[in-house]
Coordinates of C-alpha atoms in Angstrom, one line a residue:
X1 CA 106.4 111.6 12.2
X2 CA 105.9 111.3 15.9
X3 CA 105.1 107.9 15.3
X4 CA 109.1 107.0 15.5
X5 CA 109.9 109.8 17.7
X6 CA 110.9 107.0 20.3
X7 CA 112.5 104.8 17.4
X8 CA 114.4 108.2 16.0
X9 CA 115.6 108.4 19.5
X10 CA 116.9 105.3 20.2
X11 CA 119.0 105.2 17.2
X12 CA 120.2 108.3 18.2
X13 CA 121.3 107.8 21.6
X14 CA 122.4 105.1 20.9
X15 CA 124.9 106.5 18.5
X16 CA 125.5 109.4 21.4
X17 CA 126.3 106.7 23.9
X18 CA 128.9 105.1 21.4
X19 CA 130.5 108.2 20.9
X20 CA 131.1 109.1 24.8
X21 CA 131.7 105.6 25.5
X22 CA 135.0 105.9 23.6
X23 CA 136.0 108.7 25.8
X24 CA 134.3 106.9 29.1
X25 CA 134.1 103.1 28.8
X26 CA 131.1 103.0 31.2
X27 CA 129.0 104.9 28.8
X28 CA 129.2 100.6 27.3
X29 CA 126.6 99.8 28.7
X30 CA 124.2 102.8 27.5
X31 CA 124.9 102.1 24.3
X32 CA 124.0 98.6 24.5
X33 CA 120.9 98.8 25.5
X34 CA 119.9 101.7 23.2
X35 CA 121.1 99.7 20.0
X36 CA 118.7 96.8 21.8
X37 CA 115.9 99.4 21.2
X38 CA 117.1 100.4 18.1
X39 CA 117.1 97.2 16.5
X40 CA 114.0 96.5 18.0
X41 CA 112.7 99.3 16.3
X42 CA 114.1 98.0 12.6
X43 CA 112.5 94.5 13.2
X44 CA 109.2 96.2 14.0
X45 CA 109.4 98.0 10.9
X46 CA 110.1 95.1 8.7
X47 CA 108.1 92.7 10.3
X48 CA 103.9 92.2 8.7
X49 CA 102.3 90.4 11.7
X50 CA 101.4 93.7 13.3
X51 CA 100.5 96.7 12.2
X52 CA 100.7 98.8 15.1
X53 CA 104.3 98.0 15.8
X54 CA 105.0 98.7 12.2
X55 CA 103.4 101.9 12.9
X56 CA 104.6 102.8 16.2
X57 CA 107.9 100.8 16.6
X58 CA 109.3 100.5 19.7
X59 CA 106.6 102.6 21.3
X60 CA 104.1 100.0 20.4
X61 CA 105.7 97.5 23.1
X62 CA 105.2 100.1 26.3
X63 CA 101.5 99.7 25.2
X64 CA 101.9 95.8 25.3
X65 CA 103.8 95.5 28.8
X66 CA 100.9 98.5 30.0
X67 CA 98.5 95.6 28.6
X68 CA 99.6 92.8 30.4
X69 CA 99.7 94.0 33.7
X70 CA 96.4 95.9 33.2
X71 CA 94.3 92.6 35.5
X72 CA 97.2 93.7 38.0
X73 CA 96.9 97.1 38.0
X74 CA 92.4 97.0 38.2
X75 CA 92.5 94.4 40.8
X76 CA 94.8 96.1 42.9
X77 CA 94.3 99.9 42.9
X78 CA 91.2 100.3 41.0
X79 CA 88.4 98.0 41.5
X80 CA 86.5 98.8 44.6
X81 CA 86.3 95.8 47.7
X82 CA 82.7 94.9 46.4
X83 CA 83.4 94.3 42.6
X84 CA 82.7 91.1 41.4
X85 CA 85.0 90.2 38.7
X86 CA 84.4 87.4 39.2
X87 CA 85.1 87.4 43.3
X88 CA 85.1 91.3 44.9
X89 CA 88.6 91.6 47.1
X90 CA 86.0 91.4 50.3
X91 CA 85.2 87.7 49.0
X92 CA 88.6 86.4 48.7
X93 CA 89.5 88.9 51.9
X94 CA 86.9 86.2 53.8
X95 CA 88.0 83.4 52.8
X96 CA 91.5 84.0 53.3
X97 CA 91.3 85.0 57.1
X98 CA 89.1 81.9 57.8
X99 CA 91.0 79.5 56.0
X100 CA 94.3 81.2 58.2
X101 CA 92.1 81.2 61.6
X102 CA 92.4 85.0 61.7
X103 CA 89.7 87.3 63.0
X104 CA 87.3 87.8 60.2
X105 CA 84.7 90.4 61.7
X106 CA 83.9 93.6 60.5
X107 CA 83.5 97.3 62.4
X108 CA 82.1 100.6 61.6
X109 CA 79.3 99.1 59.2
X110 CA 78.4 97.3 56.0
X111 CA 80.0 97.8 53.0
X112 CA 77.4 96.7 50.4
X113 CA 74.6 99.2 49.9
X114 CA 71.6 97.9 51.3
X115 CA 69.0 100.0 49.5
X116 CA 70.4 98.9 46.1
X117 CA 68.4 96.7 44.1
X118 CA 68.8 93.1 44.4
X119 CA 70.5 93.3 48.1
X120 CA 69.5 90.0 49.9
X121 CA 69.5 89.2 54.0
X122 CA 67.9 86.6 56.2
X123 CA 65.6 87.7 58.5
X124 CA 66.7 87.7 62.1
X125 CA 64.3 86.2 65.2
X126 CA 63.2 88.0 68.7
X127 CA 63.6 83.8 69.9
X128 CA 67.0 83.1 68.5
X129 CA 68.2 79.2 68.9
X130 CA 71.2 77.5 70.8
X131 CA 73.2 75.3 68.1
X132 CA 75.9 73.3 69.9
X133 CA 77.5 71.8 66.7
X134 CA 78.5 73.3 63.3
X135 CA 78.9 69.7 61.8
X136 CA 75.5 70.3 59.7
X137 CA 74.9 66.8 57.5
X138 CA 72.8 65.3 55.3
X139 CA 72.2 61.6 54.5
X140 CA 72.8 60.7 51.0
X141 CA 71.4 57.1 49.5
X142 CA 69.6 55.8 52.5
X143 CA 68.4 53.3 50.8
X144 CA 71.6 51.8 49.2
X145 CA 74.0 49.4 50.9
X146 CA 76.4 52.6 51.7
X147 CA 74.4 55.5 52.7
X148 CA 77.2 58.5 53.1
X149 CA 76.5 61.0 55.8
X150 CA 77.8 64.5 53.6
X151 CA 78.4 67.9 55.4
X152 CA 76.7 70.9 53.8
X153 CA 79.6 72.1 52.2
X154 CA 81.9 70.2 50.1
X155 CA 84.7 71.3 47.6
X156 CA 83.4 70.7 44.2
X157 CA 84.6 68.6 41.1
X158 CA 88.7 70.4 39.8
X159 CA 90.4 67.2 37.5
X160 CA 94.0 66.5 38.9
X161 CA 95.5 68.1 35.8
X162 CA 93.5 71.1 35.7
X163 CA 94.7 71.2 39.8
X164 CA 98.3 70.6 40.8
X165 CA 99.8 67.4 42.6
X166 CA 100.2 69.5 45.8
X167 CA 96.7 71.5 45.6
X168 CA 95.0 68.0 45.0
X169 CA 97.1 66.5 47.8
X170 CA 95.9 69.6 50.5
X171 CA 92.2 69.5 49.3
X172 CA 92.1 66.3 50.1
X173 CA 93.9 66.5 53.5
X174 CA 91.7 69.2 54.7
X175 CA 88.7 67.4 53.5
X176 CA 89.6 64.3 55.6
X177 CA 90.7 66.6 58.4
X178 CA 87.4 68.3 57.9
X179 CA 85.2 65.3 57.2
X180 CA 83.7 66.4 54.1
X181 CA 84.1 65.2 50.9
X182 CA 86.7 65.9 47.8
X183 CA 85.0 65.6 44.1
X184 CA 88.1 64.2 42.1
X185 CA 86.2 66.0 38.9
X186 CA 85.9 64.4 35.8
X187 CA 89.9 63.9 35.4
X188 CA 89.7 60.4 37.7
X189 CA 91.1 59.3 40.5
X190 CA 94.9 59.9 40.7
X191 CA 97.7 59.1 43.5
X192 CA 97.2 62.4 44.9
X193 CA 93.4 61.8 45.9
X194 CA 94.3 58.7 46.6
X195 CA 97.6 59.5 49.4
X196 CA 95.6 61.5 52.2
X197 CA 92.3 59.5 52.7
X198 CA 89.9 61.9 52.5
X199 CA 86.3 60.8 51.3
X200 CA 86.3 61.4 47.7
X201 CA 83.3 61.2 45.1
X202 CA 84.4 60.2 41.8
X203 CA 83.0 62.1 38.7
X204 CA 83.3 60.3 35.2
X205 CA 82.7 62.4 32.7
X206 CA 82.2 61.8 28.4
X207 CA 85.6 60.7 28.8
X208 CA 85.3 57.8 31.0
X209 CA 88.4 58.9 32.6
X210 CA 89.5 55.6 35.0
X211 CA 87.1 53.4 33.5
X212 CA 87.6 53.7 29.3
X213 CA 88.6 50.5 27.5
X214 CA 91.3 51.0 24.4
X215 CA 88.6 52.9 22.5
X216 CA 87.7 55.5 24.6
X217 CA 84.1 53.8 25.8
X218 CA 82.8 52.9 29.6
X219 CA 84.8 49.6 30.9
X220 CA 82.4 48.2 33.8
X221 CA 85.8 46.3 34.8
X222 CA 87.9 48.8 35.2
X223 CA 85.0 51.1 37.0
X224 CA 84.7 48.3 39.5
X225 CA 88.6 48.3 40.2
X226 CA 88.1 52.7 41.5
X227 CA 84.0 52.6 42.6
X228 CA 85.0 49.7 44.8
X229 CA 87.8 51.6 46.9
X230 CA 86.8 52.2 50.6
X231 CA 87.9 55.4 50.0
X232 CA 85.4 56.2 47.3
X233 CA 81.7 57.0 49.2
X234 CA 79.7 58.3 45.9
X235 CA 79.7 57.7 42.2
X236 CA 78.2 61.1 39.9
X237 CA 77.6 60.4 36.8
X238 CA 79.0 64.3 35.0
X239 CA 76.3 64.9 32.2
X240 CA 77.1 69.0 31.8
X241 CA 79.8 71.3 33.8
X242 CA 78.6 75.4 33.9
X243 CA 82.2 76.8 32.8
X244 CA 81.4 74.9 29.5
X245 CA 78.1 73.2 29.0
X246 CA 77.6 71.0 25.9
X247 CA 81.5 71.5 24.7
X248 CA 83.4 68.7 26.0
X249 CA 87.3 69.4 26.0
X250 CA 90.6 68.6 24.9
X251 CA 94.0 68.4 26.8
X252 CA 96.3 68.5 23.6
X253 CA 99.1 65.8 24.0
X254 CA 102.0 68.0 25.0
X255 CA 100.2 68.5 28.5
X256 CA 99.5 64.2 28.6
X257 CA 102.2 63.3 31.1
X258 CA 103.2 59.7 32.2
X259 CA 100.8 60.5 35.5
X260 CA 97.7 61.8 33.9
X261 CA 97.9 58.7 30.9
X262 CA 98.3 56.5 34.1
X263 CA 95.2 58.3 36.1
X264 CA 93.3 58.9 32.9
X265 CA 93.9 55.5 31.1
X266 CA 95.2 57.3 28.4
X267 CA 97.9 56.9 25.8
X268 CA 100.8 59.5 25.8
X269 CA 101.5 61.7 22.7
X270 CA 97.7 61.9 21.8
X271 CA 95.5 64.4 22.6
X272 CA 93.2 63.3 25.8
X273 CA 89.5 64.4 24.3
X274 CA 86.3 64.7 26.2
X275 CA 83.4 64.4 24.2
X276 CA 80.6 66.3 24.1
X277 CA 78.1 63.7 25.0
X278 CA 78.2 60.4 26.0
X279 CA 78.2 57.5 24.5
X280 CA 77.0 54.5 27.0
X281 CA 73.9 56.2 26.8
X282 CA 71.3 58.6 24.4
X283 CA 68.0 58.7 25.9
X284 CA 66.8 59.4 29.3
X285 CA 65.6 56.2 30.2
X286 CA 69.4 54.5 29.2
X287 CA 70.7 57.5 31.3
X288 CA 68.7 56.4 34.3
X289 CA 69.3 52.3 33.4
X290 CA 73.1 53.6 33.3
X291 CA 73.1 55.2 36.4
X292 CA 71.6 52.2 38.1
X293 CA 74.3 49.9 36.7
X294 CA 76.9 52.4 38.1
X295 CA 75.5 52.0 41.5
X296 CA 75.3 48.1 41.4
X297 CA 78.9 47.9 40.5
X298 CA 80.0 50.1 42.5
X299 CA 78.4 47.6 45.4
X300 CA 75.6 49.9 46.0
X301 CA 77.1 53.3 46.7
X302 CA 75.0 56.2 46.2
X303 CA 75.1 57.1 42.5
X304 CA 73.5 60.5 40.6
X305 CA 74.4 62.7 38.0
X306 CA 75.3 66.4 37.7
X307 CA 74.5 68.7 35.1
X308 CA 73.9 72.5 34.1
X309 CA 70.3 72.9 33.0
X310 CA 70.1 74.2 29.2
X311 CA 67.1 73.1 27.1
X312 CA 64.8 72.6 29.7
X313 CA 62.3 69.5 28.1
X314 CA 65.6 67.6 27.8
X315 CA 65.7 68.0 31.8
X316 CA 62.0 67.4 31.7
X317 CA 62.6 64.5 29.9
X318 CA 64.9 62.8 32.3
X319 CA 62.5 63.2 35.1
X320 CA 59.8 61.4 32.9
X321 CA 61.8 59.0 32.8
X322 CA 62.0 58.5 36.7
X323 CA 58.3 58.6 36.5
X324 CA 57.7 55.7 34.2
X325 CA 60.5 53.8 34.9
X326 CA 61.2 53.9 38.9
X327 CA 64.6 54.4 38.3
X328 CA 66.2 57.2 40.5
X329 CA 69.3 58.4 41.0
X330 CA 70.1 58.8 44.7
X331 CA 71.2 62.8 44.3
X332 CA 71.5 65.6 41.4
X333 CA 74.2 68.3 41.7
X334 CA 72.9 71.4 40.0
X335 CA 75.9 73.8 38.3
X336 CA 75.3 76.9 37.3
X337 CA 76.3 78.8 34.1
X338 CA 78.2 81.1 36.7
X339 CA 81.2 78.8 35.9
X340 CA 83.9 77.4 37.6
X341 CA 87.7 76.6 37.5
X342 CA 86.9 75.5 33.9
X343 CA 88.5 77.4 31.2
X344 CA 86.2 77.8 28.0
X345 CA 85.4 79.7 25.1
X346 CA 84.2 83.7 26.7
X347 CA 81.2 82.9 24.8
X348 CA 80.5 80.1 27.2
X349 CA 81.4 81.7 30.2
X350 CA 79.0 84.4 29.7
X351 CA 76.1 83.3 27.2
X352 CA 75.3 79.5 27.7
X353 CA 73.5 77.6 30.2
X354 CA 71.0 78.3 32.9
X355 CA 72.4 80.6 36.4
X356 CA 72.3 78.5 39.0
X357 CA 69.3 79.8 41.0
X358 CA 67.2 79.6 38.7
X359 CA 68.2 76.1 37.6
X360 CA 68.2 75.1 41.3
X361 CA 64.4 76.2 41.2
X362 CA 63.6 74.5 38.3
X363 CA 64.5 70.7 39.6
X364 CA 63.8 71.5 42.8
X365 CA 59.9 72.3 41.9
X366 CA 60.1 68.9 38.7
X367 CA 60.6 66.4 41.8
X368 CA 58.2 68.0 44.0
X369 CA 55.7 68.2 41.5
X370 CA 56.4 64.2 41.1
X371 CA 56.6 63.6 44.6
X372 CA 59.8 62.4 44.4
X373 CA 62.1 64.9 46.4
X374 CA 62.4 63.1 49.3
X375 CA 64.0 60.7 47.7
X376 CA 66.6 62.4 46.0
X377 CA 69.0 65.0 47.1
X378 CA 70.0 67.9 45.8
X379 CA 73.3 69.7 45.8
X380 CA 74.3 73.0 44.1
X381 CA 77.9 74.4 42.9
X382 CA 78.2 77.9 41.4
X383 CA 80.3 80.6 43.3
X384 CA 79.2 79.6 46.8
X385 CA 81.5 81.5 49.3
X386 CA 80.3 82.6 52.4
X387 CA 77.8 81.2 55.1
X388 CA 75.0 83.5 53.6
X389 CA 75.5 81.8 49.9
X390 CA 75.2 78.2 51.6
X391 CA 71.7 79.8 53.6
X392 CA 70.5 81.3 50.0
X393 CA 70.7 78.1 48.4
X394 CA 69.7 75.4 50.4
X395 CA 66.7 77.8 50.9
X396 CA 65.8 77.8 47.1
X397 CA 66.0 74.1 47.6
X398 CA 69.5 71.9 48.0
X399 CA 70.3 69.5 50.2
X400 CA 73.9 70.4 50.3
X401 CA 76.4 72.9 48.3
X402 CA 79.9 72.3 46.6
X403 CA 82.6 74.9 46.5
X404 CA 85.8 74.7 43.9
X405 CA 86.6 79.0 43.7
X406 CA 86.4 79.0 47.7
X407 CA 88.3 76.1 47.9
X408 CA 91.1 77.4 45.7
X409 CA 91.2 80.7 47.8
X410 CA 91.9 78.6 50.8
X411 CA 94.8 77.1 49.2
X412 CA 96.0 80.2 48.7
X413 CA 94.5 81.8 44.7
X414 CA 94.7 85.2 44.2
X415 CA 92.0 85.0 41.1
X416 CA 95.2 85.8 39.1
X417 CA 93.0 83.9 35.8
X418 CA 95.6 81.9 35.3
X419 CA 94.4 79.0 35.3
X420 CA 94.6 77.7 31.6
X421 CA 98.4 78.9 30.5
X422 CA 100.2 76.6 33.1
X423 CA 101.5 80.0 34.6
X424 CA 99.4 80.1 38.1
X425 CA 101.6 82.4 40.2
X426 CA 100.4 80.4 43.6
X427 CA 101.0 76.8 42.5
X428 CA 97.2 75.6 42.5
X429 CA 96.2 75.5 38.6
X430 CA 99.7 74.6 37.1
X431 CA 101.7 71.4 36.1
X432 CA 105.0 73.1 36.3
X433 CA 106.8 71.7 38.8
X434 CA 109.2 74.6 39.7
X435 CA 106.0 76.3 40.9
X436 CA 103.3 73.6 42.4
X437 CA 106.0 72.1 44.6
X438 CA 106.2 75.2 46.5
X439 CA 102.6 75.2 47.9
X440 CA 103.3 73.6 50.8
X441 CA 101.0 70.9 51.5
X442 CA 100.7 70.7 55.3
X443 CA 99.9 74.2 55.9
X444 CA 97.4 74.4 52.9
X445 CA 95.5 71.3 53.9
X446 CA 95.0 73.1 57.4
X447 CA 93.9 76.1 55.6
X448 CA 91.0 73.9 53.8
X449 CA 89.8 72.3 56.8
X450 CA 90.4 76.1 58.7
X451 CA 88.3 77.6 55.4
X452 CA 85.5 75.2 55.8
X453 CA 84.6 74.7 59.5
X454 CA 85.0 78.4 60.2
X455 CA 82.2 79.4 57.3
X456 CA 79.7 76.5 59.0
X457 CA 80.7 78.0 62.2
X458 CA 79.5 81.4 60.9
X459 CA 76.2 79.4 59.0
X460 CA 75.3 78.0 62.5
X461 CA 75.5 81.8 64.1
X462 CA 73.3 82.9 61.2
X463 CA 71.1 79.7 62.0
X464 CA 70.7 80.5 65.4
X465 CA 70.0 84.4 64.7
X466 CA 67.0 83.4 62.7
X467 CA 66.0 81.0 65.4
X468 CA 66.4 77.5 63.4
X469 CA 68.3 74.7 64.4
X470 CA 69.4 73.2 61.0
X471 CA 70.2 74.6 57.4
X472 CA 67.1 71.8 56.1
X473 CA 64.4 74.1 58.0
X474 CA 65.5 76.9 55.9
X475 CA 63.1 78.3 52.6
X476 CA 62.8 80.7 50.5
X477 CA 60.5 82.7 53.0
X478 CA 63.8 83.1 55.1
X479 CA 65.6 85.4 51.9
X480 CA 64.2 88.8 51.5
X481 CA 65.5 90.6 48.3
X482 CA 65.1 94.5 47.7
X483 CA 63.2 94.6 44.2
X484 CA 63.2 98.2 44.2
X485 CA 64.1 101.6 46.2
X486 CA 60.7 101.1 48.2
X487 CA 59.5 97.3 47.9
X488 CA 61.0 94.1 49.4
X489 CA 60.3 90.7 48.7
X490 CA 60.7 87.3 50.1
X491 CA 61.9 84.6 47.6
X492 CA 59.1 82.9 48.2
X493 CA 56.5 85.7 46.8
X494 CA 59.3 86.2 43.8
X495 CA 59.0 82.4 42.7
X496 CA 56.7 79.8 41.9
X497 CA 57.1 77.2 44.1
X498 CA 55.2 73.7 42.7
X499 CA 52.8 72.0 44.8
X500 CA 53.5 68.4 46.0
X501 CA 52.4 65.8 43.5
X502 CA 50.8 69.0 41.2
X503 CA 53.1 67.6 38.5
X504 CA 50.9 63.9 38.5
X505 CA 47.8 65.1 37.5
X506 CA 48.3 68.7 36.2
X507 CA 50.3 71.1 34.4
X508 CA 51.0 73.7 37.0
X509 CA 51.0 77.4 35.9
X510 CA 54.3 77.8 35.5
X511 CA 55.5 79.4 31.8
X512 CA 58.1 76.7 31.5
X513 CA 56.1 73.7 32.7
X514 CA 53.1 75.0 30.6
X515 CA 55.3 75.2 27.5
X516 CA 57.3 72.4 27.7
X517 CA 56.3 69.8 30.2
X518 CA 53.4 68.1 27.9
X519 CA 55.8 67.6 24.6
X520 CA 58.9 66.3 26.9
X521 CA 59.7 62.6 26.2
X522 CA 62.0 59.6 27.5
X523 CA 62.7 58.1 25.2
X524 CA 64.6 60.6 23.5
X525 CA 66.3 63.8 24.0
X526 CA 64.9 65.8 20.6
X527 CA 62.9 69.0 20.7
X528 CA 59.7 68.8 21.0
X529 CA 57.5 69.1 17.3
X530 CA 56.4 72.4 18.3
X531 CA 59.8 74.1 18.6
X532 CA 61.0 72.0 15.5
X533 CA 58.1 73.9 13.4
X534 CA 59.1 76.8 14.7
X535 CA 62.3 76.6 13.7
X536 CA 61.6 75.3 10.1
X537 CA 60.2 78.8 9.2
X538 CA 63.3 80.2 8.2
X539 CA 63.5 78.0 5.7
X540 CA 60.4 78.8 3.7

């Protein structure tokens, strides 16, 4: 019976409390809030939803408001500063003091354990270099009518929607005070990219968010109406996101307000769906003839696509394609199955899509192999943080990286996972008014720009420590990586790096270019035979 011990007692007292408060009227409010228990208490036990308050009444709802504030209570007393779940407290701790210009050095020694396995550093020279700028760029379409010169870091594709009207509005303040560039994400372009200036690159998604017709397919005449802004530098084409690859989404129609049906070109009281997969296009080839209609358009902006690698001969497939046909895009983001500001099923989070190195890797070494990386960039997204994450990367092979998390943190996110139940306690990931239109826009946009310049500031010292004068001169023989208690590897002698051209006139031997580059096709995105076969088995 000391299941309704608490229950027993609150009926009890409660009934005490009456008593006394006949004899001392203050005793009121005792007795109110005990019968509040107590009649708690009788609902749990008549109510059939849930067992354990049927079971424990009353006690059962200490055990629910322990519950919810369990994320609290881990992130702030338990979890050490270099837990990742999903950003350790020494992560965020960065970010925050360079995006508020506040000393972000460390004394009395390192905090990671550097004889762990899987520790990483960069090598250091006896000749270091002299840097004078941290403005490190990259040219992006040289040959369209609009190359854009893009810094090295970049905040990465959040939908207005998904971001608040104020977070959307500082993003893109600090990335025109910053001079790099604000990926509206697959949402569209609303008045809030649109009020500060900032460079923007405009991602259309399954959707065709901005540029649908009345059925929900690719209008080329309302595209040409947003590609054609001045403020619009590149177009990318979104083929797969890491938070959720091969889902697609919906925003049910509660959450469709007057602004988003306006930005979206979507009707009110409908849900807004994102398809899985798009429909202007269902081979490889019509993906690349697509992509070259978006850029002549769009006037001749540079135009790509961004996915997260899954099956990899569909990838392999595409860059057939751009074999036989000659059509390129002019860059390829890369985004890991590390995830994002996305919310999605847990499943996806954690069990679908190809990590972001090695997918970096893997179309990095496709467009060597076909000689044709130097004429397509590369850029990269998947929790990118600190001037060492931007190093790692661009020397597995990108051109450039995009940050969303980061970005967030500089408008002020405390990773409170938030994100999807309109309750964000900082304003960023929320359309409730009563709480976006406290983040104060002019000193958040400062915070972006602060954010971003101080983290290539601290790129350019770990440049000139290693004695190179640009991130492009950095490789994978810059990365070392302990691979056990006693051995240490550069990234270079842990991967297979492709040949130039080996691709042309070979199969390289490489396990997933020997298994699947032979059977990829263009004109089609299906499995190869081989796999089919293997998967008709289990049905003999």
């Amino acid at each position: 019976m000391s299941r309704y011990l608490a229950y027993g007692l609150c009926i009890a007292l409660a009934l005490a409390s009456v008593a006394l408060a006949l004899v001392w009227p203050a005793w009121w409010w005792s007795a109110a809030a005990f019968a509040a228990l107590a009649l708690l208490g009788t609902w749990d036990l008549l109510q059939s939803r849930s067992t354990l308050r049927r079971n424990y009444p009353v006690l059962a709802h200490f055990r629910y408001g322990l519950e919810s504030v369990g994320p609290e209570i881990r992130q702030y007393f338990i979890e050490g500063d270099t837990a990742e779940v999903p950003f350790s407290r020494q992560q965020r701790s960065l970010v925050y003091q360079r995006a508020k210009g506040v000393m972000d050095v460390v004394p009395f020694g390192s905090q990671q354990d550097v004889y762990s396995v899987d520790y990483e550093w960069i090598n250091h020279s006896l000749a270091p270099s002299s840097i004078d700028s941290h403005d490190f760029r990259v040219v992006i379409g040289a040959n369209t009518a609009h190359p854009y010169s893009a810094s090295v870091f970049n905040i990465s594709a959040m939908s207005f929607g998904a971001l608040s009207a104020n977070a959307v509005r500082a993003l893109n303040e600090g990335a025109r005070r910053g001079g790099f560039y604000h990926d509206t994400g697959e949402g569209s372009i609303s008045p809030y990219h649109r009020e500060k200036g900032g460079d923007l690159v405009w991602e259309i998604g399954s959707g065709y968010f901005g540029c649908r017709d009345g059925q929900g397919r690719f209008s080329e005449e309302r595209f040409v109406e947003n590609a054609r802004s001045p403020q619009v530098k590149m177009i990318e084409l979104k083929l797969s996101q890491g938070a959720k690859p091969g889902h697609g989404g919906v925003l049910p129609a509660a959450k469709v307000s007057a602004e988003i049906s306006v930005t979206r070109g979507v009707p009110m009281g409908y849900d807004c769906v994102s398809p899985a997969r798009h429909s202007a296009f269902s081979t490889p080839v019509e993906l690349l003839q697509f992509v070259a209609r978006l850029r002549e358009l769009s006037g001749g902006k540079p135009t790509g696509f961004k996915l997260a690698i899954g099956h990899p001969w569909e990838w392999f497939g595409i860059a057939k394609a751009m074999q036989e046909t000659g059509l390129l895009p002019d860059f390829i983001v890369v985004d890991g199955a590390e995830g994002g500001t996305g919310a999605a099923p847990a499943e996806f989070i954690d069990h679908v899509g190809v990590p972001m190195h090695e997918a970096l890797l893997l179309i990095h070494n496709t467009l060597v192999g076909l000689d044709l990386r130097d004429r397509i960039r590369i850029g990269a997204a998947g929790k990118i943080i600190s001037a060492f994450d931007i190093a790692r990367i661009m020397a597995m092979g990108a051109d450039w990286c995009n940050s969303a998390r980061g970005f967030m943190f500089a408008l002020g996110c405390i990773q409170s996972q938030s994100c999807h139940n309109d309750r964000c306690p900082t304003g960023v990931a929320t359309q409730d008014p009563k709480r976006w239109k406290h983040l104060d826009v002019p000193d958040k946009s400062v915070r972006v720009q602060q954010f971003h310049d101080n983290t290539l500031k601290a790129l350019r010292d770990m440049l000139c420590a290693a004695g190179l004068e640009h991130p492009q001169q950095l490789g994978p023989e810059h990365i070392l990586r302990r691979v056990s208690p006693i051995e240490v590897r550069s990234l270079a002698s842990l991967y297979r790096f492709v040949e130039p051209g080996e691709l042309i006139d070979r199969v390289p031997a490489h396990a997933v270019f020997r298994d699947f580059w032979p059977d990829a096709r263009s004109d089609c995105f299906a499995a190869p035979q081989r796999v089919s076969a293997l998967r008709d088995t289990k049905d003999r």
